[in-house]
Amino acid sequence: MRHPCPDSARVRNADTPSVRPRSRPLVAYVWLTKPSRSVSTYCVLRWHALKQVKRIVRHRHLPAAIYKAAKMRRTVVESDKRKLQRRIEHSAPGSIVVQTERKKKILAQVE
């Protein structure tokens, strides 16, 4: 179904999934942009039998910021482990006491 007003006369808001005409602000014409959102759903339904599509659907999709934060956190933890390992290698035996990861998190004990 085509909209009564052309694309240039419509206002798209990133926060809401709706389109309203710019030419008639008093009239509440709101069209949900379901066709654009349902394209990916249609593709999944159309090719649901393919192994690759099943694999993509099975995996959890997260925003890129979360992936990057996890990658940064992993880098920090790995560098700390390497630093501790090298410190142990270059010091006298028994001079550095290695704490478990759980005990490293404890800052102070209150009795």
PDB file of N, CA and C in Angstrom:
ATOM      1  N   MET A   1       0.840  -1.186   0.000  1.00  0.00           N
ATOM      2  CA  MET A   1       0.000   0.000   0.000  1.00  0.00           C
ATOM      3  C   MET A   1       0.881   1.244   0.000  1.00  0.00           C
ATOM      4  N   ARG A   2       0.558   2.179  -0.865  1.00  0.00           N
ATOM      5  CA  ARG A   2       1.336   3.405  -0.955  1.00  0.00           C
ATOM      6  C   ARG A   2       0.753   4.450  -0.027  1.00  0.00           C
ATOM      7  N   HIS A   3       1.626   5.297   0.492  1.00  0.00           N
ATOM      8  CA  HIS A   3       1.179   6.384   1.353  1.00  0.00           C
ATOM      9  C   HIS A   3       0.637   7.520   0.496  1.00  0.00           C
ATOM     10  N   PRO A   4      -0.359   8.269   1.001  1.00  0.00           N
ATOM     11  CA  PRO A   4      -0.926   9.360   0.214  1.00  0.00           C
ATOM     12  C   PRO A   4       0.038  10.519  -0.011  1.00  0.00           C
ATOM     13  N   CYS A   5       1.049  10.661   0.817  1.00  0.00           N
ATOM     14  CA  CYS A   5       1.999  11.755   0.618  1.00  0.00           C
ATOM     15  C   CYS A   5       3.359  11.171   0.238  1.00  0.00           C
ATOM     16  N   PRO A   6       4.165  11.885  -0.557  1.00  0.00           N
ATOM     17  CA  PRO A   6       5.455  11.358  -0.992  1.00  0.00           C
ATOM     18  C   PRO A   6       6.449  11.263   0.165  1.00  0.00           C
ATOM     19  N   ASP A   7       7.560  10.550  -0.071  1.00  0.00           N
ATOM     20  CA  ASP A   7       8.565  10.334   0.972  1.00  0.00           C
ATOM     21  C   ASP A   7       9.170  11.633   1.485  1.00  0.00           C
ATOM     22  N   SER A   8       9.330  12.611   0.618  1.00  0.00           N
ATOM     23  CA  SER A   8       9.949  13.864   1.044  1.00  0.00           C
ATOM     24  C   SER A   8       9.056  14.652   1.994  1.00  0.00           C
ATOM     25  N   ALA A   9       7.764  14.382   1.981  1.00  0.00           N
ATOM     26  CA  ALA A   9       6.843  15.130   2.833  1.00  0.00           C
ATOM     27  C   ALA A   9       6.562  14.425   4.151  1.00  0.00           C
ATOM     28  N   ARG A  10       7.185  13.273   4.372  1.00  0.00           N
ATOM     29  CA  ARG A  10       6.946  12.542   5.610  1.00  0.00           C
ATOM     30  C   ARG A  10       8.085  12.752   6.594  1.00  0.00           C
ATOM     31  N   VAL A  11       7.773  12.690   7.872  1.00  0.00           N
ATOM     32  CA  VAL A  11       8.764  12.850   8.927  1.00  0.00           C
ATOM     33  C   VAL A  11       8.976  11.495   9.581  1.00  0.00           C
ATOM     34  N   ARG A  12      10.222  11.081   9.661  1.00  0.00           N
ATOM     35  CA  ARG A  12      10.544   9.824  10.337  1.00  0.00           C
ATOM     36  C   ARG A  12      11.234  10.153  11.646  1.00  0.00           C
ATOM     37  N   ASN A  13      10.774   9.513  12.697  1.00  0.00           N
ATOM     38  CA  ASN A  13      11.368   9.697  14.004  1.00  0.00           C
ATOM     39  C   ASN A  13      12.106   8.414  14.357  1.00  0.00           C
ATOM     40  N   ALA A  14      13.359   8.531  14.813  1.00  0.00           N
ATOM     41  CA  ALA A  14      14.153   7.345  15.124  1.00  0.00           C
ATOM     42  C   ALA A  14      13.663   6.639  16.382  1.00  0.00           C
ATOM     43  N   ASP A  15      13.011   7.380  17.277  1.00  0.00           N
ATOM     44  CA  ASP A  15      12.574   6.780  18.534  1.00  0.00           C
ATOM     45  C   ASP A  15      11.308   5.959  18.383  1.00  0.00           C
ATOM     46  N   THR A  16      10.436   6.351  17.477  1.00  0.00           N
ATOM     47  CA  THR A  16       9.170   5.645  17.335  1.00  0.00           C
ATOM     48  C   THR A  16       9.090   4.988  15.967  1.00  0.00           C
ATOM     49  N   PRO A  17       8.440   3.841  15.882  1.00  0.00           N
ATOM     50  CA  PRO A  17       8.331   3.171  14.583  1.00  0.00           C
ATOM     51  C   PRO A  17       7.148   3.683  13.780  1.00  0.00           C
ATOM     52  N   SER A  18       7.072   4.971  13.584  1.00  0.00           N
ATOM     53  CA  SER A  18       5.913   5.521  12.889  1.00  0.00           C
ATOM     54  C   SER A  18       6.344   6.595  11.904  1.00  0.00           C
ATOM     55  N   VAL A  19       5.458   6.887  10.993  1.00  0.00           N
ATOM     56  CA  VAL A  19       5.688   7.926   9.989  1.00  0.00           C
ATOM     57  C   VAL A  19       4.475   8.831  10.006  1.00  0.00           C
ATOM     58  N   ARG A  20       4.696  10.126  10.039  1.00  0.00           N
ATOM     59  CA  ARG A  20       3.558  11.043   9.988  1.00  0.00           C
ATOM     60  C   ARG A  20       3.819  12.065   8.887  1.00  0.00           C
ATOM     61  N   PRO A  21       2.772  12.497   8.203  1.00  0.00           N
ATOM     62  CA  PRO A  21       2.971  13.444   7.109  1.00  0.00           C
ATOM     63  C   PRO A  21       3.350  14.828   7.623  1.00  0.00           C
ATOM     64  N   ARG A  22       4.257  15.468   6.901  1.00  0.00           N
ATOM     65  CA  ARG A  22       4.708  16.798   7.276  1.00  0.00           C
ATOM     66  C   ARG A  22       3.701  17.865   6.838  1.00  0.00           C
ATOM     67  N   SER A  23       2.954  17.580   5.792  1.00  0.00           N
ATOM     68  CA  SER A  23       2.066  18.591   5.234  1.00  0.00           C
ATOM     69  C   SER A  23       0.820  18.818   6.094  1.00  0.00           C
ATOM     70  N   ARG A  24       0.374  17.810   6.821  1.00  0.00           N
ATOM     71  CA  ARG A  24      -0.830  17.949   7.643  1.00  0.00           C
ATOM     72  C   ARG A  24      -0.508  17.649   9.109  1.00  0.00           C
ATOM     73  N   PRO A  25       0.029  18.606   9.849  1.00  0.00           N
ATOM     74  CA  PRO A  25       0.406  18.322  11.231  1.00  0.00           C
ATOM     75  C   PRO A  25      -0.791  18.162  12.171  1.00  0.00           C
ATOM     76  N   LEU A  26      -1.947  18.761  11.832  1.00  0.00           N
ATOM     77  CA  LEU A  26      -3.096  18.678  12.729  1.00  0.00           C
ATOM     78  C   LEU A  26      -3.810  17.337  12.627  1.00  0.00           C
ATOM     79  N   VAL A  27      -3.761  16.758  11.467  1.00  0.00           N
ATOM     80  CA  VAL A  27      -4.423  15.470  11.282  1.00  0.00           C
ATOM     81  C   VAL A  27      -3.463  14.372  11.724  1.00  0.00           C
ATOM     82  N   ALA A  28      -3.951  13.496  12.552  1.00  0.00           N
ATOM     83  CA  ALA A  28      -3.077  12.464  13.127  1.00  0.00           C
ATOM     84  C   ALA A  28      -2.992  11.248  12.218  1.00  0.00           C
ATOM     85  N   TYR A  29      -2.222  11.377  11.139  1.00  0.00           N
ATOM     86  CA  TYR A  29      -1.961  10.236  10.273  1.00  0.00           C
ATOM     87  C   TYR A  29      -0.675   9.581  10.759  1.00  0.00           C
ATOM     88  N   VAL A  30      -0.791   8.407  11.234  1.00  0.00           N
ATOM     89  CA  VAL A  30       0.397   7.689  11.691  1.00  0.00           C
ATOM     90  C   VAL A  30       0.379   6.305  11.054  1.00  0.00           C
ATOM     91  N   TRP A  31       1.415   6.032  10.316  1.00  0.00           N
ATOM     92  CA  TRP A  31       1.539   4.710   9.714  1.00  0.00           C
ATOM     93  C   TRP A  31       2.705   4.001  10.385  1.00  0.00           C
ATOM     94  N   LEU A  32       2.453   2.858  10.902  1.00  0.00           N
ATOM     95  CA  LEU A  32       3.548   2.079  11.471  1.00  0.00           C
ATOM     96  C   LEU A  32       4.407   1.543  10.334  1.00  0.00           C
ATOM     97  N   THR A  33       5.672   1.572  10.548  1.00  0.00           N
ATOM     98  CA  THR A  33       6.589   1.128   9.503  1.00  0.00           C
ATOM     99  C   THR A  33       6.839  -0.368   9.638  1.00  0.00           C
ATOM    100  N   LYS A  34       5.770  -1.116   9.630  1.00  0.00           N
ATOM    101  CA  LYS A  34       5.897  -2.565   9.749  1.00  0.00           C
ATOM    102  C   LYS A  34       6.583  -3.204   8.548  1.00  0.00           C
ATOM    103  N   PRO A  35       6.335  -2.734   7.325  1.00  0.00           N
ATOM    104  CA  PRO A  35       7.004  -3.397   6.199  1.00  0.00           C
ATOM    105  C   PRO A  35       8.523  -3.407   6.321  1.00  0.00           C
ATOM    106  N   SER A  36       9.114  -2.309   6.785  1.00  0.00           N
ATOM    107  CA  SER A  36      10.568  -2.271   6.887  1.00  0.00           C
ATOM    108  C   SER A  36      11.072  -3.179   7.997  1.00  0.00           C
ATOM    109  N   ARG A  37      10.306  -3.307   9.076  1.00  0.00           N
ATOM    110  CA  ARG A  37      10.733  -4.172  10.165  1.00  0.00           C
ATOM    111  C   ARG A  37      10.460  -5.636   9.878  1.00  0.00           C
ATOM    112  N   SER A  38       9.473  -5.895   9.048  1.00  0.00           N
ATOM    113  CA  SER A  38       9.115  -7.287   8.811  1.00  0.00           C
ATOM    114  C   SER A  38       9.923  -7.926   7.692  1.00  0.00           C
ATOM    115  N   VAL A  39      10.821  -7.180   7.064  1.00  0.00           N
ATOM    116  CA  VAL A  39      11.633  -7.757   5.999  1.00  0.00           C
ATOM    117  C   VAL A  39      12.529  -8.855   6.560  1.00  0.00           C
ATOM    118  N   SER A  40      13.189  -8.575   7.688  1.00  0.00           N
ATOM    119  CA  SER A  40      14.065  -9.590   8.268  1.00  0.00           C
ATOM    120  C   SER A  40      13.264 -10.788   8.757  1.00  0.00           C
ATOM    121  N   THR A  41      12.080 -10.535   9.315  1.00  0.00           N
ATOM    122  CA  THR A  41      11.222 -11.632   9.752  1.00  0.00           C
ATOM    123  C   THR A  41      10.795 -12.480   8.562  1.00  0.00           C
ATOM    124  N   TYR A  42      10.463 -11.828   7.467  1.00  0.00           N
ATOM    125  CA  TYR A  42      10.071 -12.547   6.257  1.00  0.00           C
ATOM    126  C   TYR A  42      11.218 -13.413   5.748  1.00  0.00           C
ATOM    127  N   CYS A  43      12.433 -12.863   5.760  1.00  0.00           N
ATOM    128  CA  CYS A  43      13.585 -13.626   5.285  1.00  0.00           C
ATOM    129  C   CYS A  43      13.817 -14.866   6.147  1.00  0.00           C
ATOM    130  N   VAL A  44      13.659 -14.721   7.459  1.00  0.00           N
ATOM    131  CA  VAL A  44      13.829 -15.864   8.351  1.00  0.00           C
ATOM    132  C   VAL A  44      12.762 -16.911   8.070  1.00  0.00           C
ATOM    133  N   LEU A  45      11.517 -16.474   7.890  1.00  0.00           N
ATOM    134  CA  LEU A  45      10.446 -17.431   7.606  1.00  0.00           C
ATOM    135  C   LEU A  45      10.623 -18.088   6.239  1.00  0.00           C
ATOM    136  N   ARG A  46      11.126 -17.346   5.290  1.00  0.00           N
ATOM    137  CA  ARG A  46      11.272 -17.861   3.931  1.00  0.00           C
ATOM    138  C   ARG A  46      12.358 -18.924   3.853  1.00  0.00           C
ATOM    139  N   TRP A  47      13.500 -18.689   4.508  1.00  0.00           N
ATOM    140  CA  TRP A  47      14.627 -19.603   4.427  1.00  0.00           C
ATOM    141  C   TRP A  47      14.925 -20.268   5.765  1.00  0.00           C
ATOM    142  N   HIS A  48      13.889 -20.593   6.535  1.00  0.00           N
ATOM    143  CA  HIS A  48      14.091 -21.158   7.871  1.00  0.00           C
ATOM    144  C   HIS A  48      14.707 -22.549   7.844  1.00  0.00           C
ATOM    145  N   ALA A  49      14.648 -23.249   6.723  1.00  0.00           N
ATOM    146  CA  ALA A  49      15.181 -24.606   6.650  1.00  0.00           C
ATOM    147  C   ALA A  49      16.693 -24.637   6.439  1.00  0.00           C
ATOM    148  N   LEU A  50      17.288 -23.536   6.023  1.00  0.00           N
ATOM    149  CA  LEU A  50      18.729 -23.510   5.783  1.00  0.00           C
ATOM    150  C   LEU A  50      19.495 -23.557   7.096  1.00  0.00           C
ATOM    151  N   LYS A  51      20.615 -24.279   7.095  1.00  0.00           N
ATOM    152  CA  LYS A  51      21.413 -24.414   8.310  1.00  0.00           C
ATOM    153  C   LYS A  51      21.980 -23.073   8.765  1.00  0.00           C
ATOM    154  N   GLN A  52      22.394 -22.245   7.804  1.00  0.00           N
ATOM    155  CA  GLN A  52      22.999 -20.967   8.159  1.00  0.00           C
ATOM    156  C   GLN A  52      21.987 -20.053   8.843  1.00  0.00           C
ATOM    157  N   VAL A  53      20.747 -20.060   8.353  1.00  0.00           N
ATOM    158  CA  VAL A  53      19.706 -19.208   8.944  1.00  0.00           C
ATOM    159  C   VAL A  53      19.361 -19.710  10.338  1.00  0.00           C
ATOM    160  N   LYS A  54      19.287 -21.026  10.506  1.00  0.00           N
ATOM    161  CA  LYS A  54      19.014 -21.588  11.835  1.00  0.00           C
ATOM    162  C   LYS A  54      20.097 -21.180  12.822  1.00  0.00           C
ATOM    163  N   ARG A  55      21.342 -21.193  12.363  1.00  0.00           N
ATOM    164  CA  ARG A  55      22.454 -20.832  13.234  1.00  0.00           C
ATOM    165  C   ARG A  55      22.374 -19.362  13.645  1.00  0.00           C
ATOM    166  N   ILE A  56      22.046 -18.502  12.699  1.00  0.00           N
ATOM    167  CA  ILE A  56      21.933 -17.074  12.998  1.00  0.00           C
ATOM    168  C   ILE A  56      20.800 -16.816  13.979  1.00  0.00           C
ATOM    169  N   VAL A  57      19.669 -17.491  13.790  1.00  0.00           N
ATOM    170  CA  VAL A  57      18.521 -17.295  14.681  1.00  0.00           C
ATOM    171  C   VAL A  57      18.837 -17.795  16.080  1.00  0.00           C
ATOM    172  N   ARG A  58      19.593 -18.887  16.165  1.00  0.00           N
ATOM    173  CA  ARG A  58      19.918 -19.481  17.456  1.00  0.00           C
ATOM    174  C   ARG A  58      20.805 -18.580  18.306  1.00  0.00           C
ATOM    175  N   HIS A  59      21.681 -17.837  17.674  1.00  0.00           N
ATOM    176  CA  HIS A  59      22.619 -17.013  18.425  1.00  0.00           C
ATOM    177  C   HIS A  59      21.964 -15.717  18.881  1.00  0.00           C
ATOM    178  N   ARG A  60      22.401 -15.245  20.011  1.00  0.00           N
ATOM    179  CA  ARG A  60      21.846 -14.021  20.573  1.00  0.00           C
ATOM    180  C   ARG A  60      22.547 -12.816  19.953  1.00  0.00           C
ATOM    181  N   HIS A  61      21.768 -11.885  19.471  1.00  0.00           N
ATOM    182  CA  HIS A  61      22.324 -10.693  18.842  1.00  0.00           C
ATOM    183  C   HIS A  61      22.331  -9.550  19.849  1.00  0.00           C
ATOM    184  N   LEU A  62      23.485  -8.932  20.021  1.00  0.00           N
ATOM    185  CA  LEU A  62      23.644  -7.825  20.954  1.00  0.00           C
ATOM    186  C   LEU A  62      24.177  -6.611  20.200  1.00  0.00           C
ATOM    187  N   PRO A  63      23.994  -5.424  20.775  1.00  0.00           N
ATOM    188  CA  PRO A  63      24.559  -4.234  20.147  1.00  0.00           C
ATOM    189  C   PRO A  63      26.090  -4.297  20.097  1.00  0.00           C
ATOM    190  N   ALA A  64      26.650  -3.598  19.140  1.00  0.00           N
ATOM    191  CA  ALA A  64      28.100  -3.613  18.949  1.00  0.00           C
ATOM    192  C   ALA A  64      28.829  -3.045  20.157  1.00  0.00           C
ATOM    193  N   ALA A  65      28.220  -2.101  20.862  1.00  0.00           N
ATOM    194  CA  ALA A  65      28.870  -1.505  22.035  1.00  0.00           C
ATOM    195  C   ALA A  65      29.114  -2.554  23.115  1.00  0.00           C
ATOM    196  N   ILE A  66      28.178  -3.484  23.266  1.00  0.00           N
ATOM    197  CA  ILE A  66      28.341  -4.535  24.276  1.00  0.00           C
ATOM    198  C   ILE A  66      29.466  -5.474  23.868  1.00  0.00           C
ATOM    199  N   TYR A  67      29.526  -5.831  22.592  1.00  0.00           N
ATOM    200  CA  TYR A  67      30.610  -6.680  22.122  1.00  0.00           C
ATOM    201  C   TYR A  67      31.962  -6.005  22.323  1.00  0.00           C
ATOM    202  N   LYS A  68      32.037  -4.720  22.019  1.00  0.00           N
ATOM    203  CA  LYS A  68      33.304  -4.006  22.157  1.00  0.00           C
ATOM    204  C   LYS A  68      33.712  -3.879  23.619  1.00  0.00           C
ATOM    205  N   ALA A  69      32.736  -3.656  24.504  1.00  0.00           N
ATOM    206  CA  ALA A  69      33.046  -3.567  25.929  1.00  0.00           C
ATOM    207  C   ALA A  69      33.552  -4.910  26.452  1.00  0.00           C
ATOM    208  N   ALA A  70      32.938  -6.002  26.007  1.00  0.00           N
ATOM    209  CA  ALA A  70      33.386  -7.332  26.427  1.00  0.00           C
ATOM    210  C   ALA A  70      34.793  -7.615  25.912  1.00  0.00           C
ATOM    211  N   LYS A  71      35.055  -7.202  24.686  1.00  0.00           N
ATOM    212  CA  LYS A  71      36.384  -7.403  24.109  1.00  0.00           C
ATOM    213  C   LYS A  71      37.432  -6.601  24.881  1.00  0.00           C
ATOM    214  N   MET A  72      37.092  -5.370  25.242  1.00  0.00           N
ATOM    215  CA  MET A  72      38.004  -4.532  26.014  1.00  0.00           C
ATOM    216  C   MET A  72      38.261  -5.139  27.390  1.00  0.00           C
ATOM    217  N   ARG A  73      37.208  -5.621  28.030  1.00  0.00           N
ATOM    218  CA  ARG A  73      37.337  -6.248  29.350  1.00  0.00           C
ATOM    219  C   ARG A  73      38.227  -7.489  29.268  1.00  0.00           C
ATOM    220  N   ARG A  74      38.024  -8.299  28.226  1.00  0.00           N
ATOM    221  CA  ARG A  74      38.831  -9.501  28.036  1.00  0.00           C
ATOM    222  C   ARG A  74      40.306  -9.131  27.842  1.00  0.00           C
ATOM    223  N   THR A  75      40.569  -8.063  27.100  1.00  0.00           N
ATOM    224  CA  THR A  75      41.939  -7.605  26.880  1.00  0.00           C
ATOM    225  C   THR A  75      42.593  -7.183  28.187  1.00  0.00           C
ATOM    226  N   VAL A  76      41.850  -6.467  29.022  1.00  0.00           N
ATOM    227  CA  VAL A  76      42.384  -6.007  30.306  1.00  0.00           C
ATOM    228  C   VAL A  76      42.710  -7.191  31.209  1.00  0.00           C
ATOM    229  N   VAL A  77      41.801  -8.166  31.287  1.00  0.00           N
ATOM    230  CA  VAL A  77      42.013  -9.332  32.152  1.00  0.00           C
ATOM    231  C   VAL A  77      43.212 -10.143  31.675  1.00  0.00           C
ATOM    232  N   GLU A  78      43.321 -10.345  30.354  1.00  0.00           N
ATOM    233  CA  GLU A  78      44.450 -11.107  29.819  1.00  0.00           C
ATOM    234  C   GLU A  78      45.773 -10.394  30.065  1.00  0.00           C
ATOM    235  N   SER A  79      45.801  -9.082  29.929  1.00  0.00           N
ATOM    236  CA  SER A  79      47.045  -8.346  30.165  1.00  0.00           C
ATOM    237  C   SER A  79      47.434  -8.391  31.641  1.00  0.00           C
ATOM    238  N   ASP A  80      46.446  -8.343  32.543  1.00  0.00           N
ATOM    239  CA  ASP A  80      46.747  -8.472  33.974  1.00  0.00           C
ATOM    240  C   ASP A  80      47.330  -9.847  34.294  1.00  0.00           C
ATOM    241  N   LYS A  81      46.785 -10.887  33.673  1.00  0.00           N
ATOM    242  CA  LYS A  81      47.307 -12.242  33.894  1.00  0.00           C
ATOM    243  C   LYS A  81      48.738 -12.366  33.382  1.00  0.00           C
ATOM    244  N   ARG A  82      48.999 -11.815  32.189  1.00  0.00           N
ATOM    245  CA  ARG A  82      50.357 -11.857  31.638  1.00  0.00           C
ATOM    246  C   ARG A  82      51.334 -11.108  32.536  1.00  0.00           C
ATOM    247  N   LYS A  83      50.902  -9.968  33.043  1.00  0.00           N
ATOM    248  CA  LYS A  83      51.765  -9.160  33.900  1.00  0.00           C
ATOM    249  C   LYS A  83      52.109  -9.908  35.183  1.00  0.00           C
ATOM    250  N   LEU A  84      51.109 -10.553  35.790  1.00  0.00           N
ATOM    251  CA  LEU A  84      51.343 -11.313  37.014  1.00  0.00           C
ATOM    252  C   LEU A  84      52.260 -12.500  36.742  1.00  0.00           C
ATOM    253  N   GLN A  85      52.044 -13.181  35.630  1.00  0.00           N
ATOM    254  CA  GLN A  85      52.877 -14.328  35.286  1.00  0.00           C
ATOM    255  C   GLN A  85      54.333 -13.904  35.095  1.00  0.00           C
ATOM    256  N   ARG A  86      54.555 -12.801  34.410  1.00  0.00           N
ATOM    257  CA  ARG A  86      55.926 -12.325  34.190  1.00  0.00           C
ATOM    258  C   ARG A  86      56.559 -11.828  35.482  1.00  0.00           C
ATOM    259  N   ARG A  87      55.750 -11.233  36.356  1.00  0.00           N
ATOM    260  CA  ARG A  87      56.264 -10.777  37.646  1.00  0.00           C
ATOM    261  C   ARG A  87      56.721 -11.970  38.486  1.00  0.00           C
ATOM    262  N   ILE A  88      55.941 -13.066  38.450  1.00  0.00           N
ATOM    263  CA  ILE A  88      56.299 -14.274  39.199  1.00  0.00           C
ATOM    264  C   ILE A  88      57.573 -14.895  38.624  1.00  0.00           C
ATOM    265  N   GLU A  89      57.689 -14.922  37.298  1.00  0.00           N
ATOM    266  CA  GLU A  89      58.864 -15.512  36.657  1.00  0.00           C
ATOM    267  C   GLU A  89      60.148 -14.770  37.014  1.00  0.00           C
ATOM    268  N   HIS A  90      60.082 -13.465  37.175  1.00  0.00           N
ATOM    269  CA  HIS A  90      61.282 -12.660  37.391  1.00  0.00           C
ATOM    270  C   HIS A  90      61.522 -12.304  38.851  1.00  0.00           C
ATOM    271  N   SER A  91      60.809 -12.928  39.771  1.00  0.00           N
ATOM    272  CA  SER A  91      61.024 -12.654  41.193  1.00  0.00           C
ATOM    273  C   SER A  91      61.498 -13.928  41.887  1.00  0.00           C
ATOM    274  N   ALA A  92      61.914 -13.782  43.121  1.00  0.00           N
ATOM    275  CA  ALA A  92      62.389 -14.933  43.895  1.00  0.00           C
ATOM    276  C   ALA A  92      61.232 -15.887  44.164  1.00  0.00           C
ATOM    277  N   PRO A  93      61.496 -17.178  44.218  1.00  0.00           N
ATOM    278  CA  PRO A  93      60.424 -18.148  44.460  1.00  0.00           C
ATOM    279  C   PRO A  93      59.756 -17.923  45.816  1.00  0.00           C
ATOM    280  N   GLY A  94      58.439 -17.854  45.823  1.00  0.00           N
ATOM    281  CA  GLY A  94      57.672 -17.685  47.058  1.00  0.00           C
ATOM    282  C   GLY A  94      57.537 -16.250  47.530  1.00  0.00           C
ATOM    283  N   SER A  95      58.153 -15.290  46.844  1.00  0.00           N
ATOM    284  CA  SER A  95      58.060 -13.901  47.298  1.00  0.00           C
ATOM    285  C   SER A  95      56.710 -13.269  46.939  1.00  0.00           C
ATOM    286  N   ILE A  96      56.089 -13.737  45.882  1.00  0.00           N
ATOM    287  CA  ILE A  96      54.785 -13.203  45.473  1.00  0.00           C
ATOM    288  C   ILE A  96      53.721 -14.254  45.757  1.00  0.00           C
ATOM    289  N   VAL A  97      52.730 -13.875  46.564  1.00  0.00           N
ATOM    290  CA  VAL A  97      51.630 -14.772  46.895  1.00  0.00           C
ATOM    291  C   VAL A  97      50.499 -14.515  45.903  1.00  0.00           C
ATOM    292  N   VAL A  98      50.067 -15.569  45.214  1.00  0.00           N
ATOM    293  CA  VAL A  98      49.013 -15.445  44.213  1.00  0.00           C
ATOM    294  C   VAL A  98      47.663 -15.642  44.888  1.00  0.00           C
ATOM    295  N   GLN A  99      46.781 -14.652  44.732  1.00  0.00           N
ATOM    296  CA  GLN A  99      45.429 -14.753  45.274  1.00  0.00           C
ATOM    297  C   GLN A  99      44.499 -15.335  44.218  1.00  0.00           C
ATOM    298  N   THR A 100      43.435 -15.971  44.689  1.00  0.00           N
ATOM    299  CA  THR A 100      42.428 -16.458  43.754  1.00  0.00           C
ATOM    300  C   THR A 100      41.628 -15.275  43.220  1.00  0.00           C
ATOM    301  N   GLU A 101      40.954 -15.495  42.100  1.00  0.00           N
ATOM    302  CA  GLU A 101      40.172 -14.420  41.479  1.00  0.00           C
ATOM    303  C   GLU A 101      39.055 -13.939  42.402  1.00  0.00           C
ATOM    304  N   ARG A 102      38.451 -14.853  43.156  1.00  0.00           N
ATOM    305  CA  ARG A 102      37.368 -14.460  44.063  1.00  0.00           C
ATOM    306  C   ARG A 102      37.884 -13.563  45.179  1.00  0.00           C
ATOM    307  N   LYS A 103      39.068 -13.874  45.694  1.00  0.00           N
ATOM    308  CA  LYS A 103      39.602 -13.078  46.800  1.00  0.00           C
ATOM    309  C   LYS A 103      40.145 -11.736  46.326  1.00  0.00           C
ATOM    310  N   LYS A 104      40.484 -11.637  45.044  1.00  0.00           N
ATOM    311  CA  LYS A 104      40.931 -10.349  44.514  1.00  0.00           C
ATOM    312  C   LYS A 104      39.798  -9.327  44.529  1.00  0.00           C
ATOM    313  N   LYS A 105      38.563  -9.806  44.381  1.00  0.00           N
ATOM    314  CA  LYS A 105      37.403  -8.916  44.336  1.00  0.00           C
ATOM    315  C   LYS A 105      37.070  -8.331  45.702  1.00  0.00           C
ATOM    316  N   ILE A 106      37.465  -9.017  46.787  1.00  0.00           N
ATOM    317  CA  ILE A 106      37.142  -8.559  48.142  1.00  0.00           C
ATOM    318  C   ILE A 106      38.086  -7.418  48.505  1.00  0.00           C
ATOM    319  N   LEU A 107      37.518  -6.262  48.805  1.00  0.00           N
ATOM    320  CA  LEU A 107      38.340  -5.103  49.156  1.00  0.00           C
ATOM    321  C   LEU A 107      38.627  -5.052  50.650  1.00  0.00           C
ATOM    322  N   ALA A 108      37.611  -5.307  51.481  1.00  0.00           N
ATOM    323  CA  ALA A 108      37.784  -5.280  52.929  1.00  0.00           C
ATOM    324  C   ALA A 108      36.739  -6.174  53.573  1.00  0.00           C
ATOM    325  N   GLN A 109      37.100  -6.744  54.730  1.00  0.00           N
ATOM    326  CA  GLN A 109      36.159  -7.569  55.476  1.00  0.00           C
ATOM    327  C   GLN A 109      35.728  -6.822  56.722  1.00  0.00           C
ATOM    328  N   VAL A 110      34.426  -6.785  56.941  1.00  0.00           N
ATOM    329  CA  VAL A 110      33.878  -6.129  58.123  1.00  0.00           C
ATOM    330  C   VAL A 110      33.332  -7.216  59.034  1.00  0.00           C
ATOM    331  N   GLU A 111      33.757  -7.188  60.302  1.00  0.00           N
ATOM    332  CA  GLU A 111      33.276  -8.206  61.248  1.00  0.00           C
ATOM    333  C   GLU A 111      32.194  -7.682  62.138  1.00  0.00           C
TER     334      GLU A 111
END
